[in-house]
Amino acid sequence: MLSMMVLLLAACGTKTETQTEGETGAAGAETITVNHALGTTEVPVNPKRVVVFDFGILDTLDKMGVEVVGVPKTDLPPYLEKYADDKYKNVGSLKEPDLEKISALAPDLIVISARQTDYYEELSGLAPTVYLGLDFPRYWDSFQENMRTVAAIFDKRDWMEQELAQIQQKVEAVREKAGALDGKGLIVLVTGGKISAYGPGGRFGIIHDVLGVAPADPNIEASTHGMSVSLEYIAEQNPDFLFVIDRDQAIGTAEPGQSAAQVLDNALVHGTKAYQNGKVIYLDPSYWYLSGGGLVSTAAMVDEVARGLGLN
């Protein structure tokens, strides 16, 4: 039996002390037991038939060289387009898993995050199911905890520590330089011609909380869907850096005249310091809206912010 080890997991906004213990199952396979926000799951070490609903975890497994058997192919990010191949089965959408198709795959592990929470019990009836969602107010700690959990499941702990150390170096370099900037940032998401703002502790709070960009409005309530705002609000806040995420571009639902660039092409936005100084920064929604929280996506997000701020 393996010695007890302690992992710190975060899910659904709750920091949870989690223990994993090696055990020997009926077939002689080693397992670990993971306590997470949605339950306690016994998982085989190095599972061979994995279904993944979180694109950040998927990009992590891809970098680890771990094969999967099923993914949701609706809204698959371009940087993960290899999973559109027929060798990977389509297991539904991010919000509506196809239980019949998943069952037919006979998985030995299913990984979910926030969008699939309502299906946890049903998915758990099909295979060991683990929730590895990000805890946005604790983004950096939560990200590292999830990565270490994946590393424990696939017996890649040393490799993972090296990867995390590299990303940590990126973060510290950006944070140090961003903290020295005399400017404040505002994060907005545009969808269907409407604008939502996000601040510290929110879905995209990594920009403020981890990378050290001062918020133009520190009073934005942290929420998944952000705070509904107007063009006038952006003008009033007058940010030095305006970070923009185009949700419709991510999911392919853009209507004529409603892209983020078109909505923000307005005299009110043109009057901001961000626009006048060329600091309206369009972030790649493949990382920021569809995935995030993976080794590949998180590193790319840090790099995007650094480039946008002119720190590279």
Short mmCIF file of C-alpha atoms in Angstrom, two decimals:
data_model
loop_
_atom_site.label_atom_id
_atom_site.label_comp_id
_atom_site.label_asym_id
_atom_site.label_seq_id
_atom_site.Cartn_x
_atom_site.Cartn_y
_atom_site.Cartn_z
CA MET A 1 0.00 0.00 0.00
CA LEU A 2 1.31 3.42 -0.88
CA SER A 3 1.97 5.89 1.90
CA MET A 4 -0.65 8.52 2.60
CA MET A 5 -0.22 11.81 0.84
CA VAL A 6 -2.16 15.01 1.15
CA LEU A 7 -3.40 17.07 -1.75
CA LEU A 8 -5.18 20.37 -1.53
CA LEU A 9 -8.01 20.58 -3.97
CA ALA A 10 -10.30 23.48 -4.76
CA ALA A 11 -13.69 23.20 -6.41
CA CYS A 12 -16.90 25.16 -6.45
CA GLY A 13 -15.36 27.97 -4.41
CA THR A 14 -14.36 25.70 -1.50
CA LYS A 15 -10.87 24.82 -0.37
CA THR A 16 -10.87 21.17 0.59
CA GLU A 17 -8.21 19.06 2.25
CA THR A 18 -8.05 15.90 0.22
CA GLN A 19 -6.27 12.66 0.98
CA THR A 20 -5.27 10.10 -1.63
CA GLU A 21 -4.34 6.59 -0.61
CA GLY A 22 -3.07 3.79 -2.77
CA GLU A 23 -5.17 0.66 -2.75
CA THR A 24 -5.27 -2.63 -4.61
CA GLY A 25 -8.49 -3.44 -6.42
CA ALA A 26 -9.90 -6.79 -7.46
CA ALA A 27 -7.88 -6.77 -10.66
CA GLY A 28 -4.70 -5.79 -8.83
CA ALA A 29 -4.78 -2.23 -10.17
CA GLU A 30 -3.58 0.60 -7.98
CA THR A 31 -6.12 3.28 -7.13
CA ILE A 32 -6.22 6.61 -5.34
CA THR A 33 -9.16 8.11 -3.49
CA VAL A 34 -9.87 11.77 -4.11
CA ASN A 35 -12.22 13.86 -1.97
CA HIS A 36 -13.53 16.84 -3.96
CA ALA A 37 -16.39 19.31 -3.60
CA LEU A 38 -18.92 17.01 -5.27
CA GLY A 39 -18.00 13.76 -3.55
CA THR A 40 -15.34 11.12 -2.91
CA THR A 41 -14.06 9.22 -5.92
CA GLU A 42 -11.80 6.19 -6.13
CA VAL A 43 -9.79 6.48 -9.33
CA PRO A 44 -7.41 3.99 -10.95
CA VAL A 45 -3.85 5.20 -11.33
CA ASN A 46 -3.07 5.71 -15.02
CA PRO A 47 -6.64 5.13 -16.26
CA LYS A 48 -6.75 4.05 -19.90
CA ARG A 49 -10.22 5.13 -21.00
CA VAL A 50 -10.66 8.77 -20.06
CA VAL A 51 -13.54 11.11 -20.93
CA VAL A 52 -12.79 14.81 -20.36
CA PHE A 53 -15.29 17.67 -20.28
CA ASP A 54 -12.89 20.41 -19.22
CA PHE A 55 -10.72 21.79 -22.01
CA GLY A 56 -8.06 23.04 -19.60
CA ILE A 57 -7.64 19.53 -18.22
CA LEU A 58 -7.68 18.22 -21.80
CA ASP A 59 -4.82 20.49 -22.85
CA THR A 60 -2.92 19.34 -19.76
CA LEU A 61 -3.43 15.65 -20.59
CA ASP A 62 -2.43 16.36 -24.18
CA LYS A 63 0.84 17.93 -23.01
CA MET A 64 1.40 14.98 -20.69
CA GLY A 65 0.98 12.58 -23.59
CA VAL A 66 -2.11 10.98 -22.06
CA GLU A 67 -4.66 9.68 -24.56
CA VAL A 68 -8.41 10.13 -24.04
CA VAL A 69 -11.34 8.32 -25.63
CA GLY A 70 -14.04 11.00 -25.54
CA VAL A 71 -14.46 14.79 -25.51
CA PRO A 72 -17.30 17.25 -26.14
CA LYS A 73 -16.68 18.39 -29.70
CA THR A 74 -19.13 21.28 -29.66
CA ASP A 75 -17.12 24.52 -29.29
CA LEU A 76 -13.82 22.64 -29.32
CA PRO A 77 -11.06 25.31 -29.10
CA PRO A 78 -8.95 25.66 -32.25
CA TYR A 79 -5.76 24.86 -30.36
CA LEU A 80 -7.27 21.46 -29.49
CA GLU A 81 -8.56 20.76 -33.00
CA LYS A 82 -6.76 17.39 -33.10
CA TYR A 83 -9.61 16.08 -30.91
CA ALA A 84 -12.09 16.67 -33.73
CA ASP A 85 -10.65 13.51 -35.31
CA ASP A 86 -12.98 10.50 -35.47
CA LYS A 87 -10.63 8.51 -33.22
CA TYR A 88 -11.98 10.59 -30.33
CA LYS A 89 -15.68 10.08 -29.69
CA ASN A 90 -18.05 13.01 -29.30
CA VAL A 91 -19.65 12.79 -25.84
CA GLY A 92 -22.08 15.71 -26.14
CA SER A 93 -21.73 19.39 -25.40
CA LEU A 94 -20.15 21.19 -22.47
CA LYS A 95 -23.54 21.69 -20.84
CA GLU A 96 -25.29 18.50 -22.00
CA PRO A 97 -23.21 15.32 -21.76
CA ASP A 98 -24.49 12.45 -23.89
CA LEU A 99 -24.85 9.76 -21.23
CA GLU A 100 -25.58 6.99 -23.71
CA LYS A 101 -22.43 7.64 -25.73
CA ILE A 102 -20.35 7.94 -22.59
CA SER A 103 -21.67 4.64 -21.28
CA ALA A 104 -20.82 2.94 -24.56
CA LEU A 105 -17.20 4.02 -24.18
CA ALA A 106 -16.90 2.21 -20.82
CA PRO A 107 -14.60 4.88 -19.36
CA ASP A 108 -12.55 4.32 -16.24
CA LEU A 109 -12.37 8.07 -15.49
CA ILE A 110 -14.57 11.08 -16.27
CA VAL A 111 -13.30 14.59 -15.53
CA ILE A 112 -15.80 17.46 -15.24
CA SER A 113 -15.87 21.09 -14.18
CA ALA A 114 -18.49 23.76 -13.48
CA ARG A 115 -20.58 23.40 -16.64
CA GLN A 116 -21.33 19.72 -15.93
CA THR A 117 -22.02 19.95 -12.18
CA ASP A 118 -25.70 19.05 -12.53
CA TYR A 119 -24.74 15.76 -14.20
CA TYR A 120 -22.32 14.61 -11.52
CA GLU A 121 -24.52 11.91 -10.02
CA GLU A 122 -25.49 10.45 -13.39
CA LEU A 123 -21.91 10.49 -14.63
CA SER A 124 -20.69 8.91 -11.40
CA GLY A 125 -23.05 6.03 -12.10
CA LEU A 126 -21.17 5.38 -15.34
CA ALA A 127 -17.56 5.69 -14.14
CA PRO A 128 -15.40 7.32 -11.45
CA THR A 129 -16.03 11.03 -11.90
CA VAL A 130 -13.82 13.81 -10.55
CA TYR A 131 -14.64 17.52 -10.43
CA LEU A 132 -11.63 19.70 -11.29
CA GLY A 133 -13.19 23.13 -11.68
CA LEU A 134 -11.30 26.34 -10.95
CA ASP A 135 -12.00 28.34 -7.82
CA PHE A 136 -11.75 31.81 -9.34
CA PRO A 137 -11.13 33.83 -6.13
CA ARG A 138 -8.15 31.49 -5.53
CA TYR A 139 -7.26 31.10 -9.18
CA TRP A 140 -3.54 30.40 -8.86
CA ASP A 141 -3.74 28.03 -5.90
CA SER A 142 -6.73 26.28 -7.44
CA PHE A 143 -4.92 25.85 -10.76
CA GLN A 144 -1.88 24.31 -9.10
CA GLU A 145 -3.98 22.00 -6.95
CA ASN A 146 -5.87 20.70 -9.99
CA MET A 147 -2.63 20.12 -11.85
CA ARG A 148 -1.16 18.18 -8.93
CA THR A 149 -4.29 16.07 -8.73
CA VAL A 150 -3.98 15.19 -12.42
CA ALA A 151 -0.30 14.43 -11.86
CA ALA A 152 -1.17 12.09 -8.98
CA ILE A 153 -3.74 10.22 -11.06
CA PHE A 154 -1.33 9.74 -13.95
CA ASP A 155 1.80 9.28 -11.84
CA LYS A 156 3.55 12.36 -13.24
CA ARG A 157 4.30 14.29 -10.07
CA ASP A 158 7.93 15.21 -10.76
CA TRP A 159 7.18 16.17 -14.34
CA MET A 160 4.28 18.35 -13.20
CA GLU A 161 6.37 20.19 -10.62
CA GLN A 162 8.80 21.19 -13.35
CA GLU A 163 5.96 22.46 -15.55
CA LEU A 164 4.41 24.44 -12.69
CA ALA A 165 7.78 25.98 -11.82
CA GLN A 166 8.14 27.26 -15.39
CA ILE A 167 4.71 28.87 -15.36
CA GLN A 168 5.39 30.30 -11.90
CA GLN A 169 8.46 32.05 -13.29
CA LYS A 170 6.34 33.60 -16.04
CA VAL A 171 3.76 34.78 -13.52
CA GLU A 172 6.30 36.34 -11.19
CA ALA A 173 8.01 38.18 -14.04
CA VAL A 174 4.71 39.63 -15.32
CA ARG A 175 3.47 40.49 -11.84
CA GLU A 176 6.64 42.38 -10.97
CA LYS A 177 6.53 44.43 -14.16
CA ALA A 178 2.75 44.98 -14.07
CA GLY A 179 2.98 46.21 -10.49
CA ALA A 180 5.40 48.90 -11.61
CA LEU A 181 3.06 50.21 -14.31
CA ASP A 182 1.21 53.45 -13.66
CA GLY A 183 -2.14 52.28 -15.01
CA LYS A 184 -5.31 50.38 -14.26
CA GLY A 185 -7.15 47.74 -16.22
CA LEU A 186 -10.75 46.82 -16.95
CA ILE A 187 -11.88 43.40 -18.21
CA VAL A 188 -15.01 43.12 -20.34
CA LEU A 189 -16.77 40.28 -22.12
CA VAL A 190 -18.95 41.06 -25.12
CA THR A 191 -21.75 38.78 -26.31
CA GLY A 192 -24.85 39.48 -28.36
CA GLY A 193 -23.97 43.17 -28.43
CA LYS A 194 -24.02 43.36 -24.61
CA ILE A 195 -21.11 44.04 -22.30
CA SER A 196 -20.22 42.54 -18.92
CA ALA A 197 -17.36 43.65 -16.68
CA TYR A 198 -15.22 41.41 -14.48
CA GLY A 199 -12.99 42.37 -11.60
CA PRO A 200 -10.82 40.87 -8.86
CA GLY A 201 -11.98 37.47 -7.69
CA GLY A 202 -14.04 36.96 -10.83
CA ARG A 203 -13.87 34.56 -13.72
CA PHE A 204 -10.99 36.40 -15.38
CA GLY A 205 -9.54 37.74 -12.15
CA ILE A 206 -6.19 36.14 -12.91
CA ILE A 207 -5.34 39.44 -14.58
CA HIS A 208 -5.73 41.34 -11.30
CA ASP A 209 -5.26 38.73 -8.59
CA VAL A 210 -2.35 36.78 -10.07
CA LEU A 211 -0.69 39.05 -12.62
CA GLY A 212 -0.94 42.22 -10.60
CA VAL A 213 -2.81 44.57 -12.93
CA ALA A 214 -4.57 47.15 -10.76
CA PRO A 215 -8.37 47.22 -11.33
CA ALA A 216 -9.98 50.33 -12.75
CA ASP A 217 -13.07 49.47 -10.70
CA PRO A 218 -12.30 47.45 -7.54
CA ASN A 219 -15.99 47.22 -6.66
CA ILE A 220 -17.16 44.86 -9.41
CA GLU A 221 -19.02 41.99 -7.76
CA ALA A 222 -17.31 38.67 -8.44
CA SER A 223 -19.61 36.39 -10.42
CA THR A 224 -19.49 33.86 -13.24
CA HIS A 225 -21.43 36.06 -15.65
CA GLY A 226 -19.94 39.40 -14.66
CA MET A 227 -21.61 42.74 -14.07
CA SER A 228 -23.74 44.15 -16.89
CA VAL A 229 -22.30 47.50 -17.97
CA SER A 230 -22.65 50.11 -20.70
CA LEU A 231 -20.32 52.01 -22.98
CA GLU A 232 -20.84 54.96 -20.66
CA TYR A 233 -19.49 52.88 -17.79
CA ILE A 234 -16.32 52.12 -19.73
CA ALA A 235 -15.89 55.82 -20.45
CA GLU A 236 -16.42 56.71 -16.78
CA GLN A 237 -13.87 54.16 -15.60
CA ASN A 238 -11.45 55.37 -18.28
CA PRO A 239 -9.07 52.40 -17.98
CA ASP A 240 -5.45 52.52 -19.08
CA PHE A 241 -5.81 48.94 -20.30
CA LEU A 242 -9.05 47.49 -21.65
CA PHE A 243 -9.01 43.68 -21.83
CA VAL A 244 -11.69 42.31 -24.16
CA ILE A 245 -13.08 38.78 -24.55
CA ASP A 246 -15.43 38.12 -27.47
CA ARG A 247 -17.67 35.25 -26.33
CA ASP A 248 -19.51 35.02 -29.65
CA GLN A 249 -16.22 34.49 -31.47
CA ALA A 250 -15.47 31.60 -29.11
CA ILE A 251 -18.73 29.76 -29.70
CA GLY A 252 -19.34 30.85 -33.30
CA THR A 253 -22.58 32.78 -32.76
CA ALA A 254 -21.57 36.29 -33.80
CA GLU A 255 -24.33 38.32 -35.44
CA PRO A 256 -23.55 41.06 -37.99
CA GLY A 257 -22.46 44.23 -36.23
CA GLN A 258 -22.20 42.57 -32.81
CA SER A 259 -18.58 41.46 -32.64
CA ALA A 260 -16.66 42.86 -29.70
CA ALA A 261 -14.59 45.07 -31.99
CA GLN A 262 -17.73 46.51 -33.58
CA VAL A 263 -19.54 47.08 -30.28
CA LEU A 264 -16.54 48.88 -28.82
CA ASP A 265 -15.91 50.95 -31.96
CA ASN A 266 -17.64 53.88 -30.31
CA ALA A 267 -16.78 57.47 -29.46
CA LEU A 268 -17.14 56.76 -25.74
CA VAL A 269 -14.52 54.01 -25.89
CA HIS A 270 -12.37 56.08 -28.24
CA GLY A 271 -12.12 58.68 -25.51
CA THR A 272 -10.51 56.31 -23.02
CA LYS A 273 -6.81 56.26 -22.24
CA ALA A 274 -6.74 52.61 -23.29
CA TYR A 275 -7.94 53.36 -26.81
CA GLN A 276 -5.85 56.46 -27.24
CA ASN A 277 -2.69 54.64 -26.17
CA GLY A 278 -3.35 51.52 -28.23
CA LYS A 279 -4.10 49.41 -25.16
CA VAL A 280 -7.45 47.86 -26.07
CA ILE A 281 -6.30 44.26 -25.72
CA TYR A 282 -8.35 41.54 -27.43
CA LEU A 283 -7.72 38.25 -25.64
CA ASP A 284 -8.04 34.88 -27.36
CA PRO A 285 -11.43 33.51 -26.21
CA SER A 286 -10.28 29.97 -26.95
CA TYR A 287 -8.20 30.21 -23.81
CA TRP A 288 -10.13 32.72 -21.75
CA TYR A 289 -13.73 31.59 -22.31
CA LEU A 290 -13.58 27.96 -23.45
CA SER A 291 -10.66 26.57 -21.50
CA GLY A 292 -8.27 28.17 -19.03
CA GLY A 293 -6.88 26.37 -16.02
CA GLY A 294 -4.68 24.00 -18.02
CA LEU A 295 -0.93 23.91 -18.47
CA VAL A 296 -1.17 25.13 -22.08
CA SER A 297 -4.03 27.60 -21.69
CA THR A 298 -2.79 29.19 -18.46
CA ALA A 299 0.70 29.74 -19.86
CA ALA A 300 -0.83 31.25 -23.02
CA MET A 301 -3.05 33.56 -20.94
CA VAL A 302 -0.06 34.85 -18.98
CA ASP A 303 1.81 35.47 -22.23
CA GLU A 304 -1.17 37.32 -23.76
CA VAL A 305 -1.44 39.69 -20.82
CA ALA A 306 2.30 40.33 -20.92
CA ARG A 307 2.18 41.15 -24.63
CA GLY A 308 -0.88 43.34 -24.22
CA LEU A 309 0.77 45.37 -21.48
CA GLY A 310 3.93 45.68 -23.58
CA LEU A 311 6.05 43.79 -21.05
CA ASN A 312 7.76 41.38 -23.46
#
